[in-house]
Short mmCIF file of C-alpha atoms in Angstrom, two decimals:
data_model
loop_
_atom_site.label_atom_id
_atom_site.label_comp_id
_atom_site.label_asym_id
_atom_site.label_seq_id
_atom_site.Cartn_x
_atom_site.Cartn_y
_atom_site.Cartn_z
CA MET A 840 -19.66 -27.63 -0.38
CA ALA A 841 -18.50 -24.01 -0.69
CA ALA A 842 -15.07 -24.98 0.62
CA ARG A 843 -14.68 -27.72 -1.98
CA VAL A 844 -15.74 -25.42 -4.79
CA GLN A 845 -13.21 -22.85 -3.57
CA ARG A 846 -10.48 -25.47 -3.30
CA ALA A 847 -11.25 -26.65 -6.83
CA LEU A 848 -10.66 -23.08 -7.99
CA GLU A 849 -7.32 -22.91 -6.17
CA THR A 850 -6.01 -26.25 -7.42
CA PRO A 851 -4.06 -26.23 -10.68
CA GLY A 852 -4.13 -29.29 -12.92
CA LEU A 853 -6.83 -31.92 -12.58
CA CYS A 854 -10.08 -30.97 -10.87
CA PRO A 855 -9.90 -32.32 -7.33
CA TYR A 856 -13.66 -32.97 -7.09
CA ALA A 857 -14.59 -34.55 -10.39
CA ASP A 858 -18.04 -35.65 -9.17
CA ASP A 859 -19.17 -32.17 -8.14
CA PRO A 860 -20.56 -30.25 -11.14
CA TYR A 861 -20.03 -26.85 -9.46
CA ALA A 862 -16.44 -27.67 -8.57
CA VAL A 863 -15.80 -28.96 -12.09
CA SER A 864 -17.25 -25.81 -13.68
CA LEU A 865 -15.33 -23.40 -11.50
CA HIS A 866 -12.16 -25.42 -11.93
CA ASP A 867 -12.62 -25.23 -15.69
CA ILE A 868 -12.90 -21.44 -15.46
CA SER A 869 -9.78 -21.27 -13.28
CA GLU A 870 -7.80 -23.38 -15.75
CA ARG A 871 -8.86 -21.04 -18.56
CA PHE A 872 -7.71 -18.11 -16.42
CA ARG A 873 -4.40 -19.88 -15.77
CA SER A 874 -3.88 -20.38 -19.48
CA CYS A 875 -4.22 -16.67 -20.26
CA ALA A 876 -3.37 -14.76 -17.07
CA THR A 877 -0.44 -14.61 -14.64
CA PRO A 878 -0.57 -16.42 -11.28
CA VAL A 879 -0.92 -13.02 -9.54
CA ARG A 880 -4.19 -12.27 -11.33
CA VAL A 881 -5.52 -15.81 -10.82
CA ARG A 882 -4.67 -15.60 -7.11
CA ARG A 883 -6.41 -12.23 -6.80
CA PHE A 884 -9.49 -13.78 -8.35
CA ALA A 885 -9.28 -16.74 -5.96
CA HIS A 886 -9.05 -14.42 -2.93
CA ALA A 887 -12.00 -12.42 -4.23
CA HIS A 888 -14.03 -15.57 -4.80
CA HIS A 889 -13.26 -16.81 -1.30
CA ALA A 890 -14.44 -13.52 0.21
CA TRP A 891 -17.61 -13.66 -1.88
CA LEU A 892 -18.50 -17.17 -0.67
CA ASN A 893 -18.01 -15.99 2.90
CA GLY A 894 -20.22 -12.97 2.40
CA VAL A 895 -22.97 -15.16 0.98
CA THR A 896 -22.59 -17.60 3.90
CA TRP A 897 -23.05 -14.69 6.30
CA GLN A 898 -26.14 -13.51 4.42
CA ILE A 899 -27.68 -16.99 4.44
CA ALA A 900 -26.92 -17.40 8.15
CA ASN A 901 -28.72 -14.11 8.86
CA ARG A 902 -31.69 -15.26 6.85
CA ALA A 903 -31.76 -18.67 8.53
CA GLY A 904 -31.58 -17.06 11.96
CA GLY A 905 -34.14 -14.38 11.14
CA ARG A 906 -31.55 -11.70 11.93
CA MET A 907 -31.77 -8.24 10.39
CA PRO A 908 -28.25 -6.77 10.62
CA GLY A 909 -27.60 -3.15 11.54
CA LEU A 910 -26.63 -0.81 8.69
CA ASP A 911 -22.88 -0.94 9.36
CA ASP A 912 -22.79 -4.75 9.59
CA TYR A 913 -25.04 -4.94 6.55
CA LEU A 914 -22.58 -2.88 4.51
CA THR A 915 -19.61 -4.99 5.65
CA MET A 916 -21.50 -8.13 4.66
CA ARG A 917 -22.74 -6.67 1.37
CA LEU A 918 -19.24 -5.64 0.27
CA HIS A 919 -18.54 -9.37 0.15
CA SER A 920 -21.91 -10.95 -0.63
CA ALA A 921 -22.67 -8.75 -3.64
CA GLY A 922 -20.23 -10.64 -5.84
CA GLY A 923 -18.43 -7.46 -6.87
CA GLU A 924 -15.03 -8.73 -5.79
CA PRO A 925 -14.74 -11.64 -8.24
CA THR A 926 -16.39 -9.54 -10.96
CA TYR A 927 -13.86 -6.75 -10.68
CA ALA A 928 -10.98 -9.20 -10.18
CA MET A 929 -11.69 -10.32 -13.74
CA LEU A 930 -10.93 -6.86 -15.14
CA GLU A 931 -7.19 -7.49 -15.03
CA ILE A 932 -7.63 -10.88 -16.64
CA VAL A 933 -9.85 -9.58 -19.45
CA ASN A 934 -7.66 -6.55 -20.08
CA ALA A 935 -4.40 -8.51 -19.80
CA ALA A 936 -3.21 -5.58 -17.71
CA GLU A 937 -1.90 -6.40 -14.25
CA VAL A 938 -1.93 -3.63 -11.68
CA PRO A 939 1.35 -3.70 -9.72
CA ALA A 940 0.84 -4.91 -6.13
CA HIS A 941 2.04 -1.66 -4.55
CA GLU A 942 -0.70 0.20 -6.40
CA MET A 943 -3.45 -2.43 -6.09
CA ASP A 944 -3.00 -2.87 -2.32
CA SER A 945 -2.71 0.85 -1.54
CA PRO A 946 -5.47 2.16 0.75
CA ALA A 947 -6.80 4.46 -2.00
CA VAL A 948 -7.23 1.71 -4.61
CA THR A 949 -8.58 -0.73 -2.00
CA ALA A 950 -11.14 1.92 -1.03
CA LEU A 951 -12.03 2.70 -4.67
CA THR A 952 -12.66 -0.98 -5.40
CA GLU A 953 -14.84 -1.27 -2.31
CA MET A 954 -16.73 1.90 -3.22
CA ALA A 955 -17.54 0.60 -6.69
CA ILE A 956 -18.78 -2.65 -5.14
CA CYS A 957 -20.84 -0.69 -2.61
CA VAL A 958 -22.53 1.44 -5.28
CA ASP A 959 -23.30 -1.69 -7.30
CA ALA A 960 -24.70 -3.47 -4.25
CA LEU A 961 -26.93 -0.54 -3.28
CA ASP A 962 -28.08 -0.22 -6.90
CA ASN A 963 -28.96 -3.92 -6.88
CA ASP A 964 -30.92 -3.46 -3.67
CA ARG A 965 -32.87 -0.73 -5.40
CA HIS A 966 -33.43 -2.70 -8.57
CA SER A 967 -34.81 -5.65 -6.65
CA LEU A 968 -37.04 -3.47 -4.47
CA ALA A 969 -40.11 -3.78 -6.69
CA LYS A 970 -39.72 -7.52 -6.80
CA GLY A 971 -39.18 -7.81 -3.05
CA ALA A 972 -42.30 -5.73 -2.44
CA ALA A 973 -44.38 -7.75 -4.93
CA ARG A 974 -43.37 -11.01 -3.27
CA ARG A 975 -43.73 -9.48 0.21
CA GLN A 976 -40.17 -10.43 0.93
CA THR A 977 -38.61 -8.87 3.97
CA ASP A 978 -35.14 -9.97 3.08
CA GLN A 979 -32.02 -8.03 4.01
CA ASN A 980 -31.42 -4.99 1.85
CA VAL A 981 -30.42 -1.45 2.62
CA PHE A 982 -34.05 -0.32 2.74
CA THR A 983 -35.38 -3.05 5.06
CA VAL A 984 -32.32 -2.50 7.28
CA LEU A 985 -33.10 1.23 7.47
CA THR A 986 -36.81 0.75 8.16
CA HIS A 987 -36.08 -1.93 10.74
CA HIS A 988 -33.29 -0.27 12.73
CA HIS A 989 -33.84 3.43 12.13
CA ARG A 990 -37.63 3.53 12.43
CA LEU A 991 -38.04 5.04 8.98
CA THR A 992 -41.05 4.79 6.72
CA GLU A 993 -40.48 2.98 3.43
CA GLN A 994 -40.37 6.32 1.65
CA GLN A 995 -37.81 7.73 4.08
CA ALA A 996 -35.71 4.59 3.86
CA LEU A 997 -35.76 4.82 0.07
CA HIS A 998 -34.48 8.39 0.26
CA GLU A 999 -31.79 7.52 2.84
CA GLY A 1000 -30.61 4.48 0.92
CA ILE A 1001 -30.28 6.37 -2.36
CA ALA A 1002 -28.61 9.30 -0.59
CA LEU A 1003 -26.04 6.91 0.86
CA ARG A 1004 -25.41 5.38 -2.56
CA ASP A 1005 -24.96 8.85 -4.08
CA ARG A 1006 -22.51 9.87 -1.34
CA VAL A 1007 -20.37 6.85 -2.11
CA LEU A 1008 -20.48 7.43 -5.87
CA VAL A 1009 -19.50 11.10 -5.47
CA ARG A 1010 -16.59 10.10 -3.24
CA PHE A 1011 -15.56 7.41 -5.75
CA LEU A 1012 -15.44 9.96 -8.59
CA ASP A 1013 -13.63 12.50 -6.43
CA LEU A 1014 -10.95 10.14 -5.11
CA ARG A 1015 -10.44 8.48 -8.49
CA GLU A 1016 -9.73 11.87 -10.05
CA LYS A 1017 -7.09 12.48 -7.39
CA VAL A 1018 -5.43 9.08 -7.88
CA MET A 1019 -5.43 9.04 -11.69
CA PRO A 1020 -2.63 11.53 -12.41
CA ARG A 1021 0.04 9.42 -10.66
CA ALA A 1022 -1.40 6.02 -11.61
CA GLY A 1023 0.44 3.73 -14.00
CA ARG A 1024 -1.14 2.59 -17.27
CA GLU A 1025 -2.62 -0.64 -15.86
CA LEU A 1026 -4.09 1.10 -12.82
CA ARG A 1027 -5.68 3.80 -14.98
CA ARG A 1028 -7.27 1.06 -17.06
CA TYR A 1029 -8.50 -0.70 -13.89
CA LEU A 1030 -9.95 2.45 -12.29
CA THR A 1031 -11.65 3.45 -15.52
CA ASP A 1032 -13.24 0.01 -15.72
CA LEU A 1033 -14.49 0.15 -12.14
CA GLY A 1034 -16.57 3.08 -13.37
CA HIS A 1035 -17.70 1.09 -16.42
CA GLY A 1036 -18.72 -1.63 -13.99
CA ILE A 1037 -21.00 0.74 -12.08
CA ARG A 1038 -22.64 1.86 -15.31
CA GLY A 1039 -22.76 -1.68 -16.69
CA ASN A 1040 -24.48 -2.94 -13.57
CA THR A 1041 -27.38 -0.52 -14.02
CA GLU A 1042 -27.58 -1.27 -17.76
CA TRP A 1043 -27.73 -4.97 -16.98
CA ALA A 1044 -30.46 -4.41 -14.39
CA LEU A 1045 -32.68 -2.84 -17.05
CA ARG A 1046 -32.69 -6.07 -19.04
CA VAL A 1047 -32.52 -9.13 -16.82
CA PRO A 1048 -35.59 -11.21 -16.01
CA ARG A 1049 -34.34 -11.23 -12.41
CA TYR A 1050 -35.55 -7.67 -11.95
CA LEU A 1051 -38.18 -7.43 -14.68
CA SER A 1052 -40.30 -10.35 -13.50
CA PRO A 1053 -41.45 -9.27 -10.05
CA ARG A 1054 -43.32 -12.48 -9.33
CA ASP A 1055 -41.17 -15.09 -10.96
CA ALA A 1056 -37.46 -14.88 -11.62
CA THR A 1057 -37.60 -17.59 -14.25
CA THR A 1058 -40.11 -15.84 -16.52
CA ALA A 1059 -38.16 -14.44 -19.42
CA PRO A 1060 -37.91 -11.83 -20.70
CA GLY A 1061 -39.99 -10.50 -17.84
CA ASP A 1062 -43.45 -9.10 -17.51
CA VAL A 1063 -42.25 -5.59 -16.74
CA THR A 1064 -40.60 -3.55 -19.46
CA ALA A 1065 -37.90 -1.10 -18.52
CA PRO A 1066 -38.45 2.40 -19.89
CA GLU A 1067 -36.69 2.96 -23.19
CA THR A 1068 -35.11 6.14 -21.88
CA PRO A 1069 -34.68 5.67 -18.15
CA PRO A 1070 -34.80 8.94 -16.25
CA PHE A 1071 -31.51 10.08 -14.78
CA THR A 1072 -30.14 13.00 -12.83
CA GLU A 1073 -26.83 14.83 -12.76
CA THR A 1074 -27.44 15.94 -9.20
CA PRO A 1075 -26.66 13.56 -6.34
CA LEU A 1076 -29.20 13.32 -3.55
CA ALA A 1077 -26.41 13.93 -1.04
CA GLU A 1078 -22.64 14.40 -0.87
CA GLY A 1079 -19.97 14.09 1.79
CA PRO A 1080 -19.35 11.46 4.48
CA PRO A 1081 -22.38 9.45 5.66
CA THR A 1082 -24.42 11.06 8.42
CA HIS A 1083 -25.10 7.66 10.00
CA HIS A 1084 -22.28 6.22 12.12
CA LEU A 1085 -20.79 3.77 9.62
CA PRO A 1086 -17.23 2.91 10.65
CA THR A 1087 -16.90 0.13 8.07
CA ILE A 1088 -16.96 2.68 5.24
CA GLY A 1089 -16.32 5.99 7.05
CA TRP A 1090 -12.56 5.79 6.36
CA TRP A 1091 -13.22 6.12 2.62
CA TRP A 1092 -13.57 9.86 3.30
CA ASP A 1093 -10.15 10.07 4.98
CA ASP A 1094 -7.27 11.64 3.09
CA LEU A 1095 -6.26 8.56 1.06
CA ALA A 1096 -4.91 10.09 -2.16
CA MET B 825 -18.19 -10.87 15.73
CA ALA B 826 -15.48 -12.42 13.53
CA ALA B 827 -16.51 -10.16 10.65
CA ARG B 828 -16.15 -7.03 12.78
CA VAL B 829 -12.76 -8.08 14.08
CA GLN B 830 -11.66 -8.72 10.49
CA ARG B 831 -13.03 -5.36 9.33
CA ALA B 832 -11.21 -3.62 12.19
CA LEU B 833 -7.99 -5.16 10.87
CA GLU B 834 -8.71 -3.91 7.34
CA THR B 835 -9.64 -0.35 8.33
CA PRO B 836 -6.80 2.18 8.48
CA GLY B 837 -7.04 5.09 10.93
CA LEU B 838 -9.41 5.01 13.88
CA CYS B 839 -10.66 1.64 15.09
CA PRO B 840 -14.16 1.18 13.70
CA TYR B 841 -15.39 -0.84 16.72
CA ALA B 842 -14.04 0.98 19.75
CA ASP B 843 -16.21 -0.93 22.21
CA ASP B 844 -15.02 -4.38 21.13
CA PRO B 845 -11.77 -5.33 22.92
CA TYR B 846 -10.84 -7.93 20.28
CA ALA B 847 -11.42 -5.49 17.43
CA VAL B 848 -9.43 -2.80 19.24
CA SER B 849 -6.50 -5.15 19.89
CA LEU B 850 -6.32 -6.44 16.34
CA HIS B 851 -6.73 -2.94 14.95
CA ASP B 852 -3.82 -1.82 17.13
CA ILE B 853 -1.67 -4.60 15.69
CA SER B 854 -2.69 -3.65 12.14
CA GLU B 855 -1.80 0.00 12.73
CA ARG B 856 1.62 -1.09 14.00
CA PHE B 857 2.04 -3.16 10.87
CA ARG B 858 0.98 -0.18 8.74
CA SER B 859 3.60 1.99 10.42
CA CYS B 860 6.45 -0.39 9.57
CA ALA B 861 5.35 -2.43 6.53
CA THR B 862 4.11 -1.69 3.02
CA PRO B 863 0.39 -1.93 2.15
CA VAL B 864 1.15 -5.10 0.16
CA ARG B 865 2.42 -6.93 3.25
CA VAL B 866 -0.41 -5.61 5.43
CA ARG B 867 -2.97 -6.74 2.83
CA ARG B 868 -1.39 -10.19 2.61
CA PHE B 869 -1.69 -10.46 6.37
CA ALA B 870 -5.34 -9.34 6.20
CA HIS B 871 -6.16 -11.97 3.56
CA ALA B 872 -4.41 -14.63 5.65
CA HIS B 873 -6.30 -13.57 8.77
CA HIS B 874 -9.61 -13.69 6.90
CA ALA B 875 -8.90 -17.23 5.71
CA TRP B 876 -7.93 -18.27 9.24
CA LEU B 877 -11.19 -16.99 10.73
CA ASN B 878 -13.09 -18.91 8.07
CA GLY B 879 -11.20 -22.10 8.77
CA VAL B 880 -11.96 -21.81 12.48
CA THR B 881 -15.63 -21.13 11.70
CA TRP B 882 -15.72 -24.32 9.66
CA GLN B 883 -14.07 -26.28 12.47
CA ILE B 884 -16.53 -24.94 15.05
CA ALA B 885 -19.48 -25.70 12.77
CA ASN B 886 -18.27 -29.30 12.42
CA ARG B 887 -17.97 -29.59 16.20
CA ALA B 888 -21.40 -28.04 16.78
CA GLY B 889 -22.96 -30.38 14.25
CA GLY B 890 -21.08 -33.45 15.51
CA ARG B 891 -19.57 -33.93 12.04
CA MET B 892 -16.28 -35.74 11.59
CA PRO B 893 -14.92 -34.61 8.18
CA GLY B 894 -13.23 -36.98 5.76
CA LEU B 895 -9.44 -36.76 5.50
CA ASP B 896 -9.40 -34.59 2.37
CA ASP B 897 -11.94 -32.10 3.74
CA TYR B 898 -10.14 -32.15 7.06
CA LEU B 899 -6.87 -31.14 5.39
CA THR B 900 -8.56 -28.34 3.40
CA MET B 901 -10.08 -27.03 6.62
CA ARG B 902 -6.91 -27.46 8.64
CA LEU B 903 -4.81 -25.49 6.11
CA HIS B 904 -6.93 -22.52 7.16
CA SER B 905 -7.91 -23.27 10.77
CA ALA B 906 -4.37 -23.98 11.98
CA GLY B 907 -3.45 -20.29 12.01
CA GLY B 908 -0.39 -20.86 9.89
CA GLU B 909 -1.42 -18.34 7.24
CA PRO B 910 -1.34 -15.21 9.45
CA THR B 911 1.76 -16.54 11.22
CA TYR B 912 3.73 -16.92 8.01
CA ALA B 913 2.31 -13.70 6.57
CA MET B 914 4.20 -11.93 9.37
CA LEU B 915 7.56 -13.19 8.08
CA GLU B 916 7.72 -10.48 5.43
CA ILE B 917 6.75 -7.84 7.98
CA VAL B 918 9.31 -8.95 10.56
CA ASN B 919 12.06 -9.34 7.97
CA ALA B 920 11.17 -6.12 6.15
CA ALA B 921 11.61 -8.17 2.98
CA GLU B 922 8.70 -8.21 0.57
CA VAL B 923 8.49 -11.12 -1.83
CA PRO B 924 7.50 -9.81 -5.29
CA ALA B 925 3.94 -10.78 -6.21
CA HIS B 926 4.96 -12.83 -9.26
CA GLU B 927 7.08 -15.04 -7.00
CA MET B 928 4.73 -15.14 -3.99
CA ASP B 929 1.68 -16.10 -6.06
CA SER B 930 3.45 -18.70 -8.18
CA PRO B 931 2.07 -22.24 -7.80
CA ALA B 932 5.37 -23.48 -6.31
CA VAL B 933 5.55 -20.85 -3.56
CA THR B 934 1.82 -21.14 -2.85
CA ALA B 935 2.30 -24.89 -2.47
CA LEU B 936 5.40 -24.49 -0.27
CA THR B 937 3.54 -22.14 2.07
CA GLU B 938 0.64 -24.58 2.29
CA MET B 939 3.00 -27.51 2.90
CA ALA B 940 4.69 -25.72 5.80
CA ILE B 941 1.26 -24.98 7.28
CA CYS B 942 0.22 -28.60 6.76
CA VAL B 943 3.30 -30.00 8.54
CA ASP B 944 2.74 -27.57 11.43
CA ALA B 945 -0.93 -28.50 11.68
CA LEU B 946 -0.22 -32.23 11.68
CA ASP B 947 2.54 -31.72 14.26
CA ASN B 948 0.07 -29.82 16.43
CA ASP B 949 -2.42 -32.65 16.09
CA ARG B 950 0.27 -35.01 17.34
CA HIS B 951 1.35 -32.75 20.19
CA SER B 952 -2.19 -32.44 21.46
CA LEU B 953 -2.85 -36.16 21.16
CA ALA B 954 -1.88 -37.01 24.76
CA LYS B 955 -4.07 -34.24 26.02
CA GLY B 956 -7.00 -35.20 23.84
CA ALA B 957 -6.71 -38.81 25.03
CA ALA B 958 -6.42 -37.79 28.69
CA ARG B 959 -9.54 -35.64 28.43
CA ARG B 960 -11.30 -38.29 26.33
CA GLN B 961 -11.85 -35.71 23.64
CA THR B 962 -12.90 -36.98 20.29
CA ASP B 963 -12.35 -33.71 18.54
CA GLN B 964 -11.33 -33.44 14.91
CA ASN B 965 -7.67 -34.19 14.31
CA VAL B 966 -5.86 -36.23 11.71
CA PHE B 967 -5.88 -39.30 13.96
CA THR B 968 -9.57 -39.26 14.90
CA VAL B 969 -10.39 -38.62 11.23
CA LEU B 970 -8.34 -41.67 10.22
CA THR B 971 -9.80 -43.96 12.89
CA HIS B 972 -13.31 -42.75 12.09
CA HIS B 973 -13.30 -42.93 8.31
CA HIS B 974 -10.63 -45.48 7.52
CA ARG B 975 -11.43 -48.05 10.22
CA LEU B 976 -7.93 -47.91 11.65
CA THR B 977 -6.88 -48.71 15.19
CA GLU B 978 -5.42 -45.81 17.16
CA GLN B 979 -1.95 -47.22 16.63
CA GLN B 980 -2.47 -47.56 12.87
CA ALA B 981 -3.93 -44.05 12.67
CA LEU B 982 -0.90 -42.69 14.51
CA HIS B 983 1.39 -44.36 11.99
CA GLU B 984 -0.65 -43.16 9.00
CA GLY B 985 -0.89 -39.58 10.30
CA ILE B 986 2.84 -39.32 10.95
CA ALA B 987 3.63 -40.93 7.59
CA LEU B 988 1.44 -38.31 5.88
CA ARG B 989 3.20 -35.51 7.75
CA ASP B 990 6.60 -36.92 6.76
CA ARG B 991 5.57 -37.20 3.11
CA VAL B 992 4.64 -33.52 3.09
CA LEU B 993 7.84 -32.44 4.84
CA VAL B 994 10.00 -34.42 2.41
CA ARG B 995 8.18 -32.84 -0.53
CA PHE B 996 8.58 -29.39 1.04
CA LEU B 997 12.35 -29.86 1.36
CA ASP B 998 12.62 -31.28 -2.13
CA LEU B 999 10.59 -28.57 -3.89
CA ARG B 1000 12.20 -25.79 -1.89
CA GLU B 1001 15.61 -26.95 -3.01
CA LYS B 1002 14.44 -26.79 -6.62
CA VAL B 1003 12.96 -23.30 -6.25
CA MET B 1004 15.84 -21.71 -4.30
CA PRO B 1005 18.43 -21.31 -7.08
CA ARG B 1006 16.24 -18.97 -9.14
CA ALA B 1007 14.58 -17.22 -6.19
CA GLY B 1008 15.27 -13.57 -5.43
CA ARG B 1009 16.78 -12.47 -2.13
CA GLU B 1010 13.43 -11.84 -0.40
CA LEU B 1011 11.95 -15.15 -1.54
CA ARG B 1012 15.03 -17.04 -0.34
CA ARG B 1013 14.63 -15.38 3.05
CA TYR B 1014 10.91 -16.27 3.10
CA LEU B 1015 11.40 -19.92 2.12
CA THR B 1016 14.20 -20.33 4.64
CA ASP B 1017 11.93 -18.96 7.34
CA LEU B 1018 9.07 -21.30 6.42
CA GLY B 1019 11.51 -24.05 7.44
CA HIS B 1020 12.37 -22.19 10.65
CA GLY B 1021 8.63 -22.01 11.32
CA ILE B 1022 8.29 -25.79 11.11
CA ARG B 1023 11.17 -26.27 13.54
CA GLY B 1024 9.98 -23.41 15.77
CA ASN B 1025 6.53 -24.93 16.01
CA THR B 1026 7.89 -28.18 17.45
CA GLU B 1027 10.26 -26.29 19.81
CA TRP B 1028 7.30 -24.26 21.04
CA ALA B 1029 5.22 -27.39 21.56
CA LEU B 1030 7.86 -28.74 23.96
CA ARG B 1031 7.34 -25.80 26.29
CA VAL B 1032 3.76 -24.55 26.29
CA PRO B 1033 1.33 -25.46 29.07
CA ARG B 1034 -1.20 -26.11 26.31
CA TYR B 1035 0.47 -29.42 25.53
CA LEU B 1036 2.25 -30.14 28.80
CA SER B 1037 -0.83 -30.05 31.02
CA PRO B 1038 -2.94 -32.90 29.69
CA ARG B 1039 -5.81 -32.25 32.06
CA ASP B 1040 -5.86 -28.50 32.35
CA ALA B 1041 -4.62 -26.03 29.78
CA THR B 1042 -4.33 -23.25 32.34
CA THR B 1043 -1.91 -25.08 34.65
CA ALA B 1044 1.50 -23.56 34.07
CA PRO B 1045 4.19 -24.60 33.47
CA GLY B 1046 2.47 -27.95 33.03
CA ASP B 1047 2.51 -31.19 34.95
CA VAL B 1048 4.33 -33.07 32.23
CA THR B 1049 7.95 -32.26 31.51
CA ALA B 1050 9.23 -32.58 27.96
CA PRO B 1051 12.38 -34.67 27.64
CA GLU B 1052 15.52 -32.58 27.74
CA THR B 1053 16.78 -34.24 24.58
CA PRO B 1054 13.70 -35.17 22.57
CA PRO B 1055 14.27 -38.21 20.37
CA PHE B 1056 14.41 -37.51 16.67
CA THR B 1057 14.99 -39.37 13.46
CA GLU B 1058 16.65 -38.55 10.15
CA THR B 1059 14.51 -41.12 8.38
CA PRO B 1060 11.00 -40.21 7.28
CA LEU B 1061 8.28 -42.77 7.92
CA ALA B 1062 7.23 -42.44 4.27
CA GLU B 1063 8.04 -40.48 1.11
CA GLY B 1064 6.27 -39.67 -2.12
CA PRO B 1065 2.70 -38.63 -2.88
CA PRO B 1066 0.02 -39.68 -0.37
CA THR B 1067 -1.43 -43.14 -0.87
CA HIS B 1068 -4.88 -41.95 0.21
CA HIS B 1069 -6.90 -40.08 -2.42
CA LEU B 1070 -6.29 -36.51 -1.27
CA PRO B 1071 -6.99 -34.14 -4.16
CA THR B 1072 -6.71 -31.02 -1.97
CA ILE B 1073 -2.98 -31.61 -1.52
CA GLY B 1074 -2.18 -34.13 -4.27
CA TRP B 1075 -1.13 -31.38 -6.70
CA TRP B 1076 1.80 -30.48 -4.44
CA TRP B 1077 3.57 -33.45 -6.04
CA ASP B 1078 3.00 -32.15 -9.56
CA ASP B 1079 5.91 -30.61 -11.44
CA LEU B 1080 5.70 -27.10 -9.95
CA ALA B 1081 9.32 -25.96 -9.96
#
């Protein structure tokens, strides 16, 4: 099914799977993209969507097999399964500002995109923590991975998970500042909006029933109310490269600028 | 495992999975590519490799589940599982000639790349037919798909499969001729080499033990000798859009030039 939906997205013209409502919907979106964006941007979105479907497949396979991945594998999977890739691939379409390929595919910009996705994914893990606990879910998230494989208490895992997220965000801000001065107009727009995406993701989490209804995702607007002024801090819990051995993301701290 | 190998390919610098011989080998190849090709070309190869691994996963899942896909699904799968994407993504690296993104991602060039892969895949199906028959394999290929789902005899399926392959090759040649006059230097080189790839694939098939040893793939140089002058024809078995309902490839016959 996933493959047909993906192929529908990639196929210009008539929807190839007219009897599949998911394929038809995604094809409709892709045709709208084609009508307002260049083939480069549409293709980037298609690649991103493909990677997302694969990440989700991996996540479902883990769940079906009762496998709790290690932290490094979890992060590799989560970079794809979180849905950040297609979300951020829409920035260029919405802004009508195409980042030239030599900038977009550079290691620094690739890493910055992945970092933004990683922060979002770890934030989502945190936002769904209350719900997971209320429903006694032991699904894969950065905290269950840490308690499972690193013999941490829930409190320790919470601290480690947030520290990891803060490390990535600090590195994102640091590297972005280094890349900005020699970035073209479209890339500056894109990198700025990656940051908006990180902020937007937490804003969104304060409002959606998905996180505010611990027992039932379909109860709207949710039986938990987010604080009107959520607490925040200017001080990261940790900075610098991760202390765990995490080769899938460790290279983000290399000299990429 | 596939995900780690893929991540090794995507990670610049030290190999993230030093104890995995497949990851180390592919990472070594990617570092060589990085030393001689631009990030755009390396990223295109990485995307192609990702898609290939997914296609193979799909194929293996079908085999494990005893599923014989329909012809349209089979073609979608085969476009990825055949390995043509990473092969053709190396053209730009070998030629040191990068096709600009607005040309590479255009519907016409996307379709031409897929058509070349499709012809190669169907040729491979045909080359391995003798072997499959000798080993009584009933694995997924265009002929078993046709006999299974379209109630054709083996002889009819052979005719239909070759006719489909010829239709795609004729369309490839036709569309390529239309695209060439307004293609830049690098795109002309790329499109020419897609054609060389189709020819090279059949040349290769005449020599490899894989096809020449019907009973045992490891017997070299093979207990069947290819004819010194293989017969060939200038006349395709069929032309025009496929007569079967094949939405995954049907759009190749749209006005893309």
